[in-house]
Coordinates of C-alpha atoms in Angstrom, one line a residue:
X1 CA -37.5 40.3 40.0
X2 CA -39.0 41.6 36.7
X3 CA -36.0 44.1 36.2
X4 CA -33.5 41.2 36.6
X5 CA -35.9 39.0 33.9
X6 CA -35.4 41.8 31.4
X7 CA -31.9 42.0 31.6
X8 CA -31.6 38.7 31.3
X9 CA -33.6 38.5 28.2
X10 CA -32.0 41.1 26.8
X11 CA -28.5 39.6 27.3
X12 CA -29.5 37.1 25.8
X13 CA -31.0 39.1 22.3
X14 CA -27.7 41.0 22.3
X15 CA -25.9 36.9 22.6
X16 CA -27.9 35.9 19.4
X17 CA -27.3 39.3 17.7
X18 CA -23.6 38.6 17.7
X19 CA -23.9 34.9 16.6
X20 CA -25.8 35.8 13.9
X21 CA -23.5 38.7 12.9
X22 CA -20.6 36.2 13.3
X23 CA -22.1 34.0 10.9
X24 CA -22.0 35.7 8.1
X25 CA -19.4 36.2 5.4
X26 CA -18.0 32.6 6.0
X27 CA -17.5 33.1 10.0
X28 CA -18.9 31.4 12.6
X29 CA -18.8 32.2 16.0
X30 CA -16.4 35.0 15.7
X31 CA -14.0 32.3 13.7
X32 CA -12.2 33.7 10.8
X33 CA -12.6 31.9 7.4
X34 CA -9.4 30.5 6.2
X35 CA -7.5 32.9 3.2
X36 CA -5.0 32.5 0.8
X37 CA -1.6 33.5 1.8
X38 CA -0.9 34.6 -1.7
X39 CA -4.0 36.6 -2.5
X40 CA -5.8 37.2 0.4
X41 CA -9.6 35.9 -0.9
X42 CA -11.5 33.5 1.5
X43 CA -11.3 29.7 1.1
X44 CA -14.8 28.1 0.5
X45 CA -16.6 31.5 0.5
X46 CA -19.1 31.6 -2.3
X47 CA -18.6 35.3 -2.0
X48 CA -15.1 35.4 -2.9
X49 CA -15.3 32.9 -6.2
X50 CA -16.1 29.6 -4.0
X51 CA -12.3 28.0 -4.5
X52 CA -12.9 25.1 -1.9
X53 CA -10.0 23.8 0.2
X54 CA -10.5 20.5 1.8
X55 CA -10.7 20.0 5.8
X56 CA -9.5 16.8 5.5
X57 CA -6.1 17.3 7.0
X58 CA -4.8 13.9 7.2
X59 CA -4.9 10.4 5.5
X60 CA -6.6 7.6 7.3
X61 CA -5.3 4.2 7.6
X62 CA -6.8 1.7 5.4
X63 CA -8.1 -1.7 6.9
X64 CA -5.6 -4.1 7.5
X65 CA -2.6 -1.9 7.2
X66 CA -0.1 -0.6 9.3
X67 CA 1.8 2.6 9.3
X68 CA 5.6 2.5 8.8
X69 CA 8.0 5.5 9.2
X70 CA 10.3 5.8 6.8
X71 CA 14.0 6.3 7.3
X72 CA 17.8 5.4 5.8
X73 CA 18.8 1.9 6.2
X74 CA 21.2 -0.5 4.3
X75 CA 19.7 -2.6 2.1
X76 CA 21.2 -5.7 1.0
X77 CA 23.3 -8.5 2.7
X78 CA 23.4 -9.0 6.2
X79 CA 26.1 -11.7 6.6
X80 CA 28.3 -14.2 4.3
X81 CA 26.8 -14.4 0.7
X82 CA 25.9 -18.6 1.4
X83 CA 24.9 -18.4 -2.2
X84 CA 27.4 -16.9 -4.0
X85 CA 24.9 -14.7 -6.1
X86 CA 26.4 -11.6 -5.6
X87 CA 23.2 -10.2 -6.0
X88 CA 22.5 -8.0 -2.8
X89 CA 25.8 -6.0 -1.8
X90 CA 25.2 -3.9 1.0
X91 CA 23.6 -0.4 -0.4
X92 CA 22.5 2.3 1.9
X93 CA 19.0 4.0 0.5
X94 CA 16.3 5.6 2.0
X95 CA 12.6 4.8 2.2
X96 CA 9.4 7.3 2.1
X97 CA 6.9 6.4 5.2
X98 CA 4.1 3.8 3.7
X99 CA 1.5 1.7 4.9
X100 CA 1.7 -2.1 4.6
X101 CA -0.4 -5.2 5.5
X102 CA 0.3 -6.3 9.0
X103 CA -0.6 -9.8 7.7
X104 CA 0.3 -11.7 4.6
X105 CA -3.5 -12.0 2.3
X106 CA -5.4 -15.0 3.4
X107 CA -7.3 -17.7 1.5
X108 CA -10.6 -16.2 3.2
X109 CA -9.8 -12.8 1.7
X110 CA -9.1 -13.9 -2.0
X111 CA -11.9 -16.0 -1.9
X112 CA -13.6 -12.8 -1.1
X113 CA -12.4 -10.9 -4.1
X114 CA -13.4 -14.3 -6.0
X115 CA -16.8 -14.0 -4.9
X116 CA -17.3 -10.0 -5.8
X117 CA -15.8 -11.2 -9.3
X118 CA -18.2 -13.9 -9.9
X119 CA -21.2 -12.0 -8.7
X120 CA -20.5 -8.6 -11.1
X121 CA -19.2 -10.7 -13.9
X122 CA -21.5 -13.6 -13.9
X123 CA -22.3 -13.6 -17.4
X124 CA -20.9 -16.8 -20.2
X125 CA -18.8 -13.8 -21.8
X126 CA -17.1 -13.3 -18.9
X127 CA -15.5 -16.4 -18.4
X128 CA -12.1 -15.6 -19.1
X129 CA -12.0 -12.9 -16.3
X130 CA -13.6 -15.0 -13.6
X131 CA -11.5 -17.9 -14.5
X132 CA -7.8 -15.9 -15.0
X133 CA -8.7 -14.8 -11.2
X134 CA -8.6 -18.2 -9.8
X135 CA -5.4 -19.2 -8.1
X136 CA -3.6 -22.5 -9.5
X137 CA -4.2 -24.9 -6.7
X138 CA -2.0 -27.4 -8.8
X139 CA 0.9 -26.0 -7.5
X140 CA 0.7 -28.1 -4.2
X141 CA 1.5 -31.2 -6.7
X142 CA 4.3 -33.1 -6.9
X143 CA 6.1 -36.1 -8.5
X144 CA 7.1 -37.8 -5.0
X145 CA 5.0 -36.8 -2.4
X146 CA 1.3 -37.0 -1.8
X147 CA 0.1 -33.4 -2.0
X148 CA -3.2 -34.3 -3.2
X149 CA -5.3 -33.0 -0.3
X150 CA -3.5 -29.6 -0.4
X151 CA -4.7 -29.5 -4.0
X152 CA -8.5 -30.1 -2.8
X153 CA -9.1 -28.4 0.4
X154 CA -5.9 -25.9 1.0
X155 CA -7.8 -22.9 -1.0
X156 CA -11.5 -23.7 0.1
X157 CA -11.7 -25.3 3.6
X158 CA -12.5 -23.2 6.4
X159 CA -9.9 -24.9 8.4
X160 CA -7.5 -22.9 6.0
X161 CA -9.3 -19.4 5.9
X162 CA -6.8 -17.4 7.7
X163 CA -3.8 -19.5 5.8
X164 CA -1.6 -17.3 3.6
X165 CA -3.2 -17.7 -0.4
X166 CA -0.8 -19.4 -2.3
X167 CA -0.6 -20.1 -6.2
X168 CA -1.3 -16.9 -7.0
X169 CA 1.0 -15.2 -9.8
X170 CA 2.0 -11.6 -9.6
X171 CA -0.2 -10.0 -12.1
X172 CA -3.0 -11.8 -10.2
X173 CA -2.0 -10.2 -6.9
X174 CA -1.7 -6.8 -8.7
X175 CA -5.3 -7.4 -9.9
X176 CA -6.2 -8.2 -6.4
X177 CA -4.6 -5.0 -4.8
X178 CA -6.5 -2.5 -7.6
X179 CA -9.9 -4.6 -6.8
X180 CA -9.1 -3.6 -3.0
X181 CA -8.6 -0.1 -3.9
X182 CA -12.2 0.3 -5.2
X183 CA -13.7 -1.9 -2.8
X184 CA -12.1 0.4 0.4
X185 CA -12.9 3.7 -1.7
X186 CA -16.3 2.9 -2.7
X187 CA -17.5 1.5 0.5
X188 CA -16.0 5.1 2.3
X189 CA -18.0 7.1 -0.3
X190 CA -21.3 5.2 0.9
X191 CA -20.4 5.5 4.5
X192 CA -20.4 9.3 4.1
X193 CA -23.5 9.4 1.7
X194 CA -22.0 10.3 -1.1
X195 CA -22.9 7.3 -3.0
X196 CA -26.4 5.4 -2.4
X197 CA -26.1 2.6 0.0
X198 CA -28.5 0.4 -2.0
X199 CA -25.8 0.3 -4.7
X200 CA -24.0 -2.5 -2.4
X201 CA -27.3 -4.8 -2.8
X202 CA -27.2 -4.4 -6.4
X203 CA -23.8 -5.5 -8.0
X204 CA -24.7 -8.9 -9.6
X205 CA -24.1 -8.8 -13.5
X206 CA -22.9 -4.9 -13.6
X207 CA -19.6 -6.2 -15.5
X208 CA -17.9 -3.4 -16.5
X209 CA -20.6 -0.9 -14.8
X210 CA -18.8 -1.6 -11.1
X211 CA -17.3 1.4 -9.3
X212 CA -13.7 2.1 -10.0
X213 CA -11.9 4.7 -8.3
X214 CA -10.1 6.4 -11.5
X215 CA -13.3 6.0 -13.7
X216 CA -15.3 7.9 -10.5
X217 CA -12.6 10.7 -10.4
X218 CA -13.0 11.2 -14.4
X219 CA -16.4 11.2 -14.3
X220 CA -16.6 8.1 -16.4
X221 CA -18.7 6.1 -13.9
X222 CA -21.8 7.9 -13.0
X223 CA -22.7 7.3 -9.2
X224 CA -26.0 7.5 -7.7
X225 CA -25.8 10.3 -5.0
X226 CA -26.7 9.2 -1.2
X227 CA -28.8 11.4 1.1
X228 CA -25.9 12.9 3.2
X229 CA -24.9 14.8 -0.7
X230 CA -27.6 16.5 -1.1
X231 CA -27.6 17.9 2.3
X232 CA -27.1 21.5 3.6
X233 CA -24.9 19.5 6.2
X234 CA -22.9 18.3 3.1
X235 CA -18.9 20.3 3.9
X236 CA -18.5 19.9 0.2
X237 CA -19.6 22.8 -1.7
X238 CA -20.1 24.0 -4.8
X239 CA -18.7 27.4 -5.6
X240 CA -22.4 29.0 -5.5
X241 CA -22.1 27.7 -2.1
X242 CA -24.8 24.4 -2.9
X243 CA -24.2 21.1 -1.7
X244 CA -21.3 18.8 -3.7
X245 CA -22.5 15.4 -5.0
X246 CA -19.0 14.5 -6.7
X247 CA -16.1 14.1 -4.6
X248 CA -12.6 14.7 -5.8
X249 CA -8.9 13.6 -4.7
X250 CA -8.4 16.7 -3.4
X251 CA -11.1 16.5 -1.2
X252 CA -8.9 14.3 0.6
X253 CA -11.7 11.6 1.1
X254 CA -10.5 9.1 -1.1
X255 CA -7.4 6.6 -0.5
X256 CA -4.4 6.0 -2.7
X257 CA -4.1 2.8 -4.3
X258 CA -3.6 -0.2 -3.0
X259 CA -0.3 -1.9 -4.4
X260 CA 2.5 -4.2 -3.6
X261 CA 5.3 -2.9 -2.1
X262 CA 8.7 -2.2 -3.4
X263 CA 11.7 -4.6 -2.9
X264 CA 13.1 -1.7 -0.8
X265 CA 9.9 -1.1 1.0
X266 CA 9.6 -4.8 1.9
X267 CA 12.9 -5.5 2.9
X268 CA 12.8 -2.3 5.6
X269 CA 9.7 -3.1 6.9
X270 CA 11.0 -6.5 7.7
X271 CA 13.9 -5.2 9.7
X272 CA 11.3 -3.2 12.3
X273 CA 14.0 -1.2 13.1
X274 CA 11.6 1.3 15.1
X275 CA 11.5 -1.4 17.8
X276 CA 15.0 -0.7 18.2
X277 CA 15.2 3.0 17.8
X278 CA 16.0 5.4 20.4
X279 CA 12.0 7.7 20.3
X280 CA 12.5 11.6 20.6
X281 CA 11.1 13.1 23.3
X282 CA 7.9 14.9 23.2
X283 CA 9.8 18.3 23.2
X284 CA 12.1 16.7 20.7
X285 CA 15.3 17.6 22.2
X286 CA 17.0 14.3 21.3
X287 CA 17.1 13.6 18.0
X288 CA 19.7 10.8 16.6
X289 CA 21.3 11.0 13.0
X290 CA 22.1 7.5 13.2
X291 CA 19.1 4.8 15.1
X292 CA 20.3 2.1 14.1
X293 CA 23.3 0.3 15.8
X294 CA 23.5 -2.9 14.4
X295 CA 22.3 -4.7 11.2
X296 CA 19.9 -7.6 12.3
X297 CA 19.8 -10.9 10.6
X298 CA 16.2 -11.9 10.9
X299 CA 12.9 -9.9 10.8
X300 CA 12.2 -11.0 14.6
X301 CA 15.7 -9.9 15.9
X302 CA 15.9 -7.4 18.9
X303 CA 19.6 -8.1 19.0
X304 CA 22.5 -9.4 16.4
X305 CA 22.6 -12.7 18.4
X306 CA 19.3 -13.7 17.2
X307 CA 17.1 -13.5 20.7
X308 CA 14.0 -11.5 21.8
X309 CA 13.7 -11.4 25.4
X310 CA 11.0 -10.9 27.6
X311 CA 10.2 -9.9 31.1
X312 CA 10.1 -13.1 32.0
X313 CA 13.0 -14.1 30.3
X314 CA 14.8 -15.0 26.8
X315 CA 12.7 -17.0 24.3
X316 CA 15.7 -18.9 23.4
X317 CA 15.2 -22.3 21.9
X318 CA 11.7 -21.4 20.4
X319 CA 10.9 -20.9 16.9
X320 CA 10.0 -17.4 15.8
X321 CA 8.9 -18.1 12.0
X322 CA 8.1 -21.5 9.6
X323 CA 10.6 -22.4 8.1
X324 CA 12.6 -25.7 7.0
X325 CA 15.4 -26.5 9.8
X326 CA 17.0 -29.1 8.2
X327 CA 16.6 -31.8 5.2
X328 CA 13.2 -33.8 6.0
X329 CA 12.7 -31.7 9.3
X330 CA 9.2 -29.0 8.5
X331 CA 7.7 -29.1 11.6
X332 CA 9.5 -31.4 14.2
X333 CA 9.1 -34.9 16.3
X334 CA 5.7 -35.6 17.1
X335 CA 5.0 -34.3 20.8
X336 CA 7.3 -31.5 20.5
X337 CA 6.8 -29.6 17.4
X338 CA 8.6 -27.2 16.7
X339 CA 7.1 -24.4 14.3
X340 CA 3.8 -26.4 14.6
X341 CA 3.4 -26.2 10.5
X342 CA 3.9 -28.9 8.0
X343 CA 3.2 -26.5 5.5
X344 CA 1.9 -22.7 5.8
X345 CA 0.5 -21.4 9.2
X346 CA -2.1 -19.0 10.2
X347 CA -1.1 -15.5 9.1
X348 CA -1.2 -14.2 12.8
X349 CA 1.3 -16.8 13.6
X350 CA 4.3 -16.0 15.5
X351 CA 5.4 -12.7 17.1
X352 CA 5.3 -9.6 15.0
X353 CA 8.2 -7.8 14.5
X354 CA 9.2 -3.6 15.2
X355 CA 6.6 -2.4 13.2
X356 CA 4.0 -5.2 14.4
X357 CA 4.3 -6.7 11.5
X358 CA 3.6 -10.9 11.0
X359 CA 5.5 -13.4 9.1
X360 CA 8.1 -11.1 7.4
X361 CA 10.3 -14.2 7.7
X362 CA 9.0 -17.6 7.0
X363 CA 5.2 -19.1 6.0
X364 CA 5.3 -18.0 2.5
X365 CA 7.6 -15.9 0.4
X366 CA 5.8 -12.7 -1.0
X367 CA 6.0 -10.9 -4.4
X368 CA 7.3 -7.3 -4.5
X369 CA 6.7 -4.7 -7.3
X370 CA 10.3 -5.1 -9.1
X371 CA 11.6 -6.3 -11.8
X372 CA 14.6 -8.7 -10.7
X373 CA 18.0 -7.5 -12.1
X374 CA 21.3 -8.6 -10.0
X375 CA 22.8 -5.9 -9.9
X376 CA 19.7 -3.5 -9.1
X377 CA 21.4 -2.6 -5.5
X378 CA 24.0 -1.0 -7.3
X379 CA 22.1 1.1 -9.8
X380 CA 18.8 2.1 -7.7
X381 CA 18.6 5.7 -6.8
X382 CA 19.2 6.9 -3.3
X383 CA 15.5 7.4 -2.5
X384 CA 12.4 5.6 -3.2
X385 CA 14.5 2.7 -4.8
X386 CA 12.7 0.3 -7.6
X387 CA 12.9 -1.1 -10.6
X388 CA 9.9 -2.2 -12.8
X389 CA 8.9 1.9 -14.2
X390 CA 6.8 2.3 -17.4
X391 CA 5.5 5.6 -17.8
X392 CA 2.1 5.9 -18.9
X393 CA -0.8 8.2 -19.5
X394 CA -4.5 8.2 -19.9
X395 CA -5.7 7.1 -23.1
X396 CA -8.3 9.7 -24.5
X397 CA -10.6 8.9 -27.3
X398 CA -10.0 11.4 -29.9
X399 CA -13.3 11.2 -31.3
X400 CA -14.9 12.1 -28.1
X401 CA -11.7 13.8 -26.3
X402 CA -12.5 11.8 -22.8
X403 CA -11.2 8.6 -21.3
X404 CA -11.9 5.2 -22.0
X405 CA -12.5 2.1 -19.9
X406 CA -11.7 -1.5 -20.4
X407 CA -13.9 -4.7 -20.1
X408 CA -13.1 -4.7 -16.2
X409 CA -14.9 -0.8 -15.7
X410 CA -11.1 0.1 -15.4
X411 CA -9.6 3.6 -17.0
X412 CA -7.1 2.8 -20.0
X413 CA -3.8 3.9 -19.9
X414 CA -1.3 4.1 -23.0
X415 CA 2.4 3.8 -23.0
X416 CA 3.9 7.4 -23.2
X417 CA 5.8 7.5 -26.7
X418 CA 9.3 8.3 -27.6
X419 CA 8.1 11.8 -28.7
X420 CA 6.4 12.8 -26.0
X421 CA 9.7 11.9 -23.7
X422 CA 12.2 13.5 -25.8
X423 CA 12.4 17.0 -24.4
X424 CA 12.4 15.9 -20.8
X425 CA 15.4 16.3 -18.6
X426 CA 14.4 13.3 -15.9
X427 CA 13.7 10.5 -18.6
X428 CA 13.7 10.1 -22.3
X429 CA 12.2 7.0 -22.6
X430 CA 9.0 5.3 -21.2
X431 CA 9.9 1.7 -20.6
X432 CA 12.8 2.3 -18.4
X433 CA 12.6 -1.7 -17.0
X434 CA 16.2 -2.0 -18.7
X435 CA 17.7 1.1 -17.8
X436 CA 21.2 1.1 -17.3
X437 CA 21.1 -2.8 -18.2
X438 CA 24.2 -2.2 -20.8
X439 CA 22.1 -3.4 -23.3
X440 CA 19.6 -0.6 -24.2
X441 CA 21.5 1.3 -26.9
X442 CA 22.3 -1.9 -28.6
X443 CA 19.8 -3.0 -31.1
X444 CA 18.7 -6.7 -30.7
X445 CA 20.6 -7.4 -27.7
X446 CA 18.5 -8.2 -24.8
X447 CA 18.7 -10.6 -21.9
X448 CA 17.6 -13.9 -23.8
X449 CA 14.9 -15.2 -21.3
X450 CA 15.2 -19.0 -21.6
X451 CA 18.4 -19.1 -24.1
X452 CA 21.3 -17.6 -22.2
X453 CA 19.6 -16.9 -18.8
X454 CA 16.7 -17.2 -16.4
X455 CA 16.0 -13.4 -16.2
X456 CA 13.8 -11.4 -18.0
X457 CA 11.5 -8.5 -17.9
X458 CA 9.1 -10.7 -16.5
X459 CA 11.1 -12.0 -13.9
X460 CA 10.0 -10.4 -10.5
X461 CA 11.8 -10.2 -6.9
X462 CA 10.0 -12.5 -4.1
X463 CA 11.4 -12.0 -0.6
X464 CA 11.1 -13.5 2.6
X465 CA 11.5 -17.4 3.1
X466 CA 8.7 -20.0 3.3
X467 CA 7.7 -23.1 5.1
X468 CA 10.2 -25.3 2.7
X469 CA 13.3 -22.6 2.9
X470 CA 16.3 -22.9 5.2
X471 CA 17.0 -20.2 7.7
X472 CA 19.2 -18.2 5.2
X473 CA 16.0 -17.3 3.0
X474 CA 14.6 -15.9 6.0
X475 CA 16.8 -12.7 6.3
X476 CA 15.3 -9.7 4.7
X477 CA 18.4 -9.1 2.7
X478 CA 18.1 -12.2 0.7
X479 CA 16.3 -11.9 -3.1
X480 CA 15.2 -14.5 -5.4
X481 CA 12.8 -14.1 -8.5
X482 CA 10.1 -15.9 -10.1
X483 CA 8.3 -14.7 -13.5
X484 CA 5.1 -12.5 -13.1
X485 CA 2.8 -15.3 -15.0
X486 CA 4.2 -18.0 -12.4
X487 CA 3.1 -19.5 -9.2
X488 CA 4.1 -21.7 -6.3
X489 CA 3.1 -23.5 -3.4
X490 CA 5.1 -21.2 -1.5
X491 CA 4.7 -17.8 -2.6
X492 CA 2.1 -15.4 -1.4
X493 CA 1.9 -11.4 -0.8
X494 CA 0.8 -8.7 1.1
X495 CA -0.1 -5.0 -0.1
X496 CA 1.0 -1.7 0.4
X497 CA -0.1 1.7 0.5
X498 CA 1.4 5.0 -0.5
X499 CA 1.6 7.7 2.8
X500 CA 1.0 11.6 1.7
X501 CA 1.8 14.3 4.0
X502 CA 4.2 14.2 6.9
X503 CA 6.5 10.8 7.2
X504 CA 5.9 11.1 10.4
X505 CA 2.2 9.7 10.6
X506 CA -0.9 11.9 11.4
X507 CA -0.3 14.6 13.6
X508 CA 3.1 15.1 13.5
X509 CA 5.0 17.9 11.6
X510 CA 6.7 18.2 8.4
X511 CA 10.3 19.3 9.0
X512 CA 11.6 21.5 11.9
X513 CA 9.9 24.3 13.1
X514 CA 11.9 27.2 15.3
X515 CA 10.9 29.9 17.0
X516 CA 10.5 32.8 14.9
X517 CA 12.5 36.2 16.1
X518 CA 11.2 39.4 15.8
X519 CA 13.7 42.1 13.9
X520 CA 14.8 44.7 15.7
X521 CA 13.6 47.9 14.0
X522 CA 16.8 50.4 14.3
X523 CA 16.0 54.3 14.4
X524 CA 17.6 56.7 11.8

């Protein structure tokens, strides 16, 4: 009995010694440290330079978003150009994978934004900032309609909490996206203990000292580290192996910016093609080149006839979106309302499309990022098409040689100069909104907004149709525009986000991987 106990004790001692030995030089329980394929040096090893490589391997999905796997599709008209605009001629393009909101931004979400602004920028000197974020509730007024209840109650009454926010300009929608980015990233850093959790309780009156992602990454915003950041369990290390309190973008913790979707992204997401596509088998034995047999007319379609079938039968006759059926008919007859909404409907109303996204047809038109041009679809690049680029760079304070912040606490940017761009091969001008317009080389010639045309550099594309539009405008291929500083009772928005990494989603491979063959060595 004593002999057996001694053997057991000896076995335990040997095992412990082996474990301790395996933990040396970056090895954990026999696991070899990750090393560079080009130098052979270990990553995350203080004894070999301390170069840090993130353990975060995938991009997490931000709040409210749905992953949309990209691909090629025919952008533009689906049927006859009823309006005769000739602004949506079919064009085959490719959209990269991205994320988009599953619903339109609702009143309660925008009021959350206003609450934050009123709390953080509460001084009299910040009144323009607070007022500049307010939606225009007067968009509901009409010379020949009694819409005052909508003016007074639509945005603020809890009955309308989850109805889409309207009366928001393109600029305001863009600012909302920037604010949302910072709040999501700030909360993630607090959850992981890299920022003190008490900071969320002390936001009143801090104004430009609020957390901003870019300011944080450039070191212009100094956050108070949380407990986890100083702990030995912190996976982020300095070169000398001590815990690192400052997160970098290379760590994979911070998300890319929320933003408005491009016109191509919006249209692709609206079509919801994933619902029609044959999915490859687990072994990827079947890989279809052309997965889209027919271009659907509306976002809810599952076939070209406009019907969606269920196991219990067809939904023929049921309204699949909130729109205006005909003159004077915005919701049907009492006792049998067709879409059950005289104006807007809750953002989760009706059936989601193939990607699981709600109200991509009807309810409200939605802002996209693009500057409107009638012939954009003929000028676009084949991949990630977009018009509206103004190439900028961080504005560096020459006296202090560091970035500067504006009154909102955001890092200032400046337009790149022609001198900085002249030697580039991919672009020569920073402002390329008018690229290929035909007038960029002629001095003094432009679109002449308000004189010869209603189209200008502030014209932004709106998509999707609204509660007050006929069915034609519900087709994802139709397109209209509105000035970026204007608002409407029929226009709202939703946010998008870039996808980094594999275009097929987390846990998926990029590219096609084949089994490697060993080379046959010949005897000589």
